[in-house]
XYZ file of C-alpha atoms in Angstrom:
381
model
C 68.429 123.083 144.951
C 69.427 125.931 142.568
C 73.328 125.800 143.276
C 75.750 124.088 141.126
C 78.952 122.472 142.489
C 82.188 122.214 140.257
C 84.698 119.590 141.416
C 88.266 119.921 140.667
C 89.978 116.918 139.472
C 92.223 115.234 142.132
C 95.136 112.880 141.885
C 92.837 109.823 142.460
C 90.679 110.605 139.269
C 94.054 111.073 137.270
C 95.527 107.817 138.621
C 92.156 106.188 137.491
C 92.474 107.418 133.871
C 96.012 106.259 133.726
C 95.033 102.744 135.065
C 92.527 102.314 132.484
C 94.949 102.943 129.611
C 94.865 99.994 127.135
C 97.709 97.511 127.322
C 99.088 96.219 124.060
C 100.550 92.522 123.738
C 103.703 93.452 121.631
C 105.935 90.983 119.615
C 109.182 92.667 118.667
C 111.351 91.364 115.665
C 114.726 92.812 114.928
C 116.862 92.647 111.976
C 118.442 89.196 112.942
C 114.886 87.817 113.447
C 115.130 87.496 117.204
C 111.566 87.626 118.818
C 110.712 89.392 122.131
C 107.260 89.311 123.652
C 106.149 91.813 126.325
C 103.082 93.849 127.377
C 103.247 97.444 127.415
C 100.644 100.263 127.899
C 99.667 102.690 124.974
C 100.892 105.689 126.776
C 104.307 104.313 127.316
C 104.451 102.661 123.907
C 103.844 105.841 121.715
C 106.079 107.973 124.046
C 108.948 105.537 123.282
C 108.179 105.511 119.619
C 107.905 109.236 119.350
C 104.157 109.125 118.162
C 100.995 110.519 119.139
C 98.330 108.807 120.855
C 95.918 108.877 117.676
C 98.801 106.958 115.701
C 98.077 103.734 117.619
C 94.267 103.954 117.446
C 93.704 100.809 115.434
C 90.426 100.241 113.743
C 89.533 97.629 111.588
C 90.345 99.371 108.527
C 93.520 99.214 106.086
C 95.979 101.764 105.727
C 99.778 102.458 105.466
C 101.026 105.779 106.953
C 104.285 107.188 108.080
C 104.871 109.184 111.370
C 108.157 110.631 112.563
C 110.128 108.076 110.602
C 107.826 105.388 111.659
C 105.620 103.215 109.269
C 102.314 102.371 110.618
C 100.410 99.478 108.913
C 96.805 98.582 109.649
C 95.644 95.347 108.093
C 92.361 94.898 109.846
C 93.339 92.617 112.872
C 97.170 92.994 112.032
C 98.576 95.950 113.711
C 102.135 96.945 112.861
C 104.777 99.554 113.621
C 107.907 99.582 111.461
C 111.269 101.350 112.148
C 114.674 100.991 110.502
C 115.872 98.698 113.346
C 112.928 96.720 114.302
C 109.175 95.532 113.713
C 106.313 95.684 116.395
C 103.219 93.404 116.206
C 100.479 94.667 118.346
C 97.768 92.668 119.718
C 99.265 89.414 118.110
C 97.168 87.019 120.361
C 95.392 85.317 117.514
C 95.593 81.768 116.608
C 96.370 82.070 113.033
C 98.334 85.183 113.149
C 100.523 83.869 116.021
C 101.332 80.704 113.990
C 102.498 82.804 111.105
C 104.632 85.158 113.418
C 106.678 82.422 115.091
C 106.880 80.070 112.233
C 107.285 82.315 108.928
C 107.895 86.056 109.684
C 111.011 85.660 111.961
C 112.964 83.602 109.193
C 111.832 85.948 106.570
C 113.029 89.070 108.370
C 116.342 87.412 108.795
C 116.834 86.692 105.176
C 115.986 83.007 105.281
C 112.744 83.158 103.334
C 111.779 83.756 99.759
C 111.366 87.501 99.940
C 112.993 89.359 96.999
C 113.963 92.304 99.188
C 116.486 90.524 101.462
C 119.372 92.745 100.179
C 117.497 95.978 100.989
C 116.994 97.811 104.104
C 114.781 96.100 106.979
C 111.746 98.171 106.486
C 111.682 96.654 102.827
C 111.582 92.932 104.252
C 109.034 93.972 106.847
C 106.700 95.535 104.454
C 106.865 92.814 101.859
C 106.543 90.083 104.590
C 103.151 91.794 105.914
C 101.823 92.389 102.207
C 102.715 88.945 101.347
C 100.890 87.362 104.425
C 97.687 89.562 103.534
C 97.632 88.633 99.926
C 98.247 84.986 100.573
C 95.413 85.075 103.127
C 93.176 86.569 100.640
C 94.247 83.986 97.842
C 93.474 81.233 100.539
C 90.103 82.350 101.095
C 89.439 82.310 97.269
C 90.946 79.012 96.857
C 88.626 77.574 99.754
C 85.517 79.250 98.123
C 86.167 78.400 94.534
C 85.896 74.632 94.475
C 82.714 74.719 96.850
C 80.911 77.133 94.413
C 81.914 75.157 91.413
C 80.492 71.949 92.960
C 77.332 73.746 94.037
C 76.779 75.298 90.590
C 77.487 71.836 88.818
C 74.757 70.139 91.064
C 72.304 73.001 90.127
C 72.869 73.550 86.550
C 71.444 70.387 85.462
C 68.799 70.327 82.638
C 67.370 66.931 83.698
C 66.310 68.315 87.083
C 62.856 69.741 87.250
C 63.134 71.176 90.694
C 66.107 72.834 92.784
C 67.694 71.558 95.909
C 67.038 73.992 98.508
C 70.033 73.115 100.555
C 72.165 73.685 97.443
C 70.590 77.071 96.988
C 71.428 77.925 100.711
C 74.941 76.882 100.223
C 75.296 78.899 97.190
C 73.902 81.732 99.003
C 76.323 81.653 101.873
C 79.291 81.174 99.499
C 77.899 84.131 97.287
C 77.841 86.223 100.581
C 81.595 85.194 101.421
C 82.642 85.997 97.850
C 81.080 89.497 98.098
C 83.034 89.993 101.353
C 86.356 88.795 99.690
C 85.779 91.170 96.736
C 85.373 94.077 99.239
C 88.591 93.200 100.988
C 90.606 92.689 98.013
C 89.298 96.213 96.604
C 90.205 98.024 99.850
C 93.663 96.340 99.736
C 94.142 97.401 96.219
C 93.046 100.992 96.800
C 95.176 101.357 99.780
C 98.192 100.436 97.688
C 97.082 102.526 94.740
C 96.819 105.664 97.118
C 100.569 105.251 97.759
C 101.491 104.704 94.414
C 99.806 107.945 93.347
C 101.824 110.028 96.051
C 105.548 110.229 95.480
C 106.175 111.851 98.503
C 104.735 109.087 100.647
C 106.851 106.447 98.795
C 109.864 108.452 99.686
C 108.934 108.736 103.344
C 108.516 104.885 103.380
C 112.182 104.486 102.803
C 113.262 105.053 106.542
C 116.874 103.968 106.178
C 117.297 106.398 103.338
C 117.106 109.290 105.767
C 118.663 107.797 108.827
C 121.702 105.775 107.437
C 124.282 107.984 105.486
C 125.515 104.904 103.617
C 121.923 104.126 102.493
C 121.615 107.585 101.305
C 124.860 107.750 99.386
C 123.874 104.496 97.635
C 120.454 105.903 96.562
C 122.373 108.981 95.355
C 124.747 106.812 93.108
C 121.990 105.309 91.262
C 120.261 102.645 93.534
C 117.063 104.698 94.237
C 115.299 103.017 97.075
C 112.176 104.897 96.301
C 111.855 103.101 92.944
C 112.483 99.879 94.628
C 109.635 100.691 96.998
C 107.412 101.543 94.074
C 108.191 98.269 92.185
C 107.376 96.385 95.558
C 104.098 97.956 96.012
C 103.317 97.624 92.304
C 103.865 93.931 92.371
C 101.364 93.340 95.146
C 98.944 95.924 93.419
C 99.069 93.561 90.404
C 98.572 90.565 92.531
C 95.474 91.963 94.027
C 94.177 92.953 90.577
C 94.515 89.479 89.407
C 92.798 88.141 92.599
C 90.143 90.571 92.110
C 89.577 89.381 88.435
C 89.506 85.840 89.573
C 86.684 86.699 92.199
C 84.822 88.797 89.461
C 85.085 85.788 86.898
C 83.461 83.587 89.696
C 80.645 86.237 90.443
C 79.959 86.173 86.636
C 79.903 82.436 86.525
C 77.293 82.500 89.479
C 75.121 85.097 87.689
C 75.230 83.049 84.520
C 74.336 79.834 86.395
C 71.368 81.422 88.184
C 70.078 82.449 84.659
C 70.617 79.075 83.290
C 68.706 77.717 86.603
C 65.788 79.973 85.943
C 65.592 79.225 82.200
C 65.484 75.486 82.982
C 62.768 75.940 85.804
C 60.865 78.072 83.135
C 61.185 75.343 80.621
C 59.946 72.820 82.863
C 57.148 74.908 83.741
C 56.175 75.479 80.279
C 56.113 71.849 79.494
C 53.571 71.267 82.339
C 51.510 74.115 81.342
C 51.381 73.099 77.861
C 50.583 69.498 79.010
C 47.783 70.915 81.073
C 46.459 72.979 78.184
C 46.642 69.824 75.894
C 44.632 67.862 78.562
C 42.021 70.640 78.907
C 41.567 70.610 75.007
C 40.934 66.822 74.927
C 38.592 67.109 77.782
C 36.700 69.794 76.001
C 36.573 67.788 72.788
C 35.226 64.700 74.457
C 32.690 66.611 76.485
C 31.421 68.492 73.375
C 30.765 65.248 71.371
C 29.561 63.463 74.523
C 26.303 65.565 74.245
C 25.184 63.009 71.697
C 25.543 60.420 74.280
C 23.786 62.417 76.772
C 20.900 63.245 74.285
C 20.252 59.335 73.351
C 20.618 58.467 77.134
C 17.660 60.538 77.932
C 14.236 58.683 78.832
C 12.770 59.757 75.513
C 11.175 57.267 73.034
C 12.096 57.449 69.439
C 12.468 54.892 66.632
C 16.223 54.968 66.669
C 16.730 53.049 69.860
C 15.318 49.955 68.179
C 17.943 49.963 65.461
C 21.151 47.905 66.793
C 23.376 49.778 64.284
C 22.530 53.237 65.716
C 24.661 52.554 68.945
C 27.919 52.061 66.864
C 27.099 54.781 64.550
C 26.635 57.447 67.353
C 29.659 55.979 69.221
C 31.821 56.196 66.147
C 30.835 59.794 65.314
C 31.457 60.705 69.081
C 34.984 59.226 68.923
C 35.899 60.391 65.486
C 34.515 64.072 66.147
C 36.457 64.163 69.380
C 39.464 63.148 67.901
C 39.315 65.514 64.887
C 38.653 68.266 67.060
C 41.455 67.685 69.422
C 43.955 67.609 66.489
C 42.521 70.929 65.222
C 42.995 72.430 68.504
C 46.540 71.028 68.859
C 47.408 72.392 65.402
C 46.083 75.741 66.352
C 48.199 75.694 69.606
C 51.354 74.611 67.712
C 50.890 77.476 65.262
C 50.760 80.126 68.081
C 53.210 78.731 70.522
C 55.986 77.080 68.468
C 58.867 79.382 67.400
C 58.651 80.694 63.877
C 60.975 79.200 61.303
C 64.237 81.055 60.418
C 64.123 83.335 57.277
C 64.942 81.935 54.110
C 68.483 82.064 52.803
C 68.895 82.781 49.242
C 70.632 79.925 47.323
C 73.227 82.428 46.140
C 74.703 83.057 49.557
C 74.662 79.476 50.446
C 77.329 78.513 47.696
C 80.751 78.098 49.158
C 83.223 80.673 47.886
C 86.829 79.742 47.229
C 89.457 80.670 49.768
C 90.997 83.397 47.613
C 87.727 85.197 47.093
C 87.079 85.125 50.740
C 90.470 86.619 51.459
C 89.799 89.312 48.836
C 86.376 90.173 50.333
C 87.735 90.578 53.731
C 90.571 92.756 52.416
C 88.348 94.932 50.579
C 86.135 95.247 53.389
C 88.784 96.484 55.672
C 90.869 98.639 53.186
C 88.313 100.358 51.235
C 85.184 102.454 51.608
C 81.525 101.064 52.100
C 80.654 101.968 48.593
C 83.706 100.368 47.045
C 83.523 97.140 49.277
C 79.924 96.742 48.144
C 80.730 96.823 44.571
C 83.472 94.383 45.047
C 80.912 91.966 46.826
C 78.584 92.462 43.818
C 81.315 91.467 41.348
C 82.366 88.525 43.329
């Protein structure tokens, strides 16, 4: 029971580790746009590419890195490895991604698309195609959310409504959550590109053909610097991400402002109901107070007043008149304490219209002179 046994690894255990190695579904694109699909184990793939196993460890993060003259791009579910001769898309079996790969990416890499880098080396076209796909995907998400949010806000922000539709609020909550996720994705995309723009050495390393093709290197030395082209390419998509993030922020501000308007409308309706309740309470108090006279005359007590037929109309008139006067008095008290105060009185001198030349002179003096001199100029005017 107190002995320990140590087992040495056998060929069977090693074979088991090799058999559980992940297998990538790979789609390969060359410079002419030809496509090849195949499955390959991770160990075989990184050995052929001259990479390490950690280089092909793709998480749902966003990054662009270079290893051994290879560009590794991680765009969440989009995993790509770029070389000067071909582009590899790993784990491409995704409905929307597969449609883009087959119908758009291959023509773009062959120079038939609308990429501005068709005259540059292959890695430029590959990077631009992937960045364009990702920014268009983010833009599509915003274009889907924006009309839904605007329609929901238009239905909620209505001063005539005394209550809020809970179904609309639920839709607005879901759209707000989707908008927050979009803002996070755009911000991560922008920060990823910004990290590369801040590192000049990384931009140089992204130009793969510059270090492998002698002709490309000579062209860059003669004045066509591909590092500057790469910086302009990344900066272009950085600006697009910035514009997209600003649109999302404006939509977020619109939601916040609309929520404030909704709360103001609800508070306004609530105040109206509370004021009406208070007025009815004061009316009930007034009637009850002067109704004590009727209660006194309704008691089973004998007096000489009940024999006079005019006493009934006199007491009734006093009750209604007294109740009305007291109610008006209470309403006047309520109005003085609840209604907003009047704006301050504006002197008649300031209300007079000044001629155009006088206004221009005042503005000029206010901008060009000191406070004391401007004050004297205003006094003279």
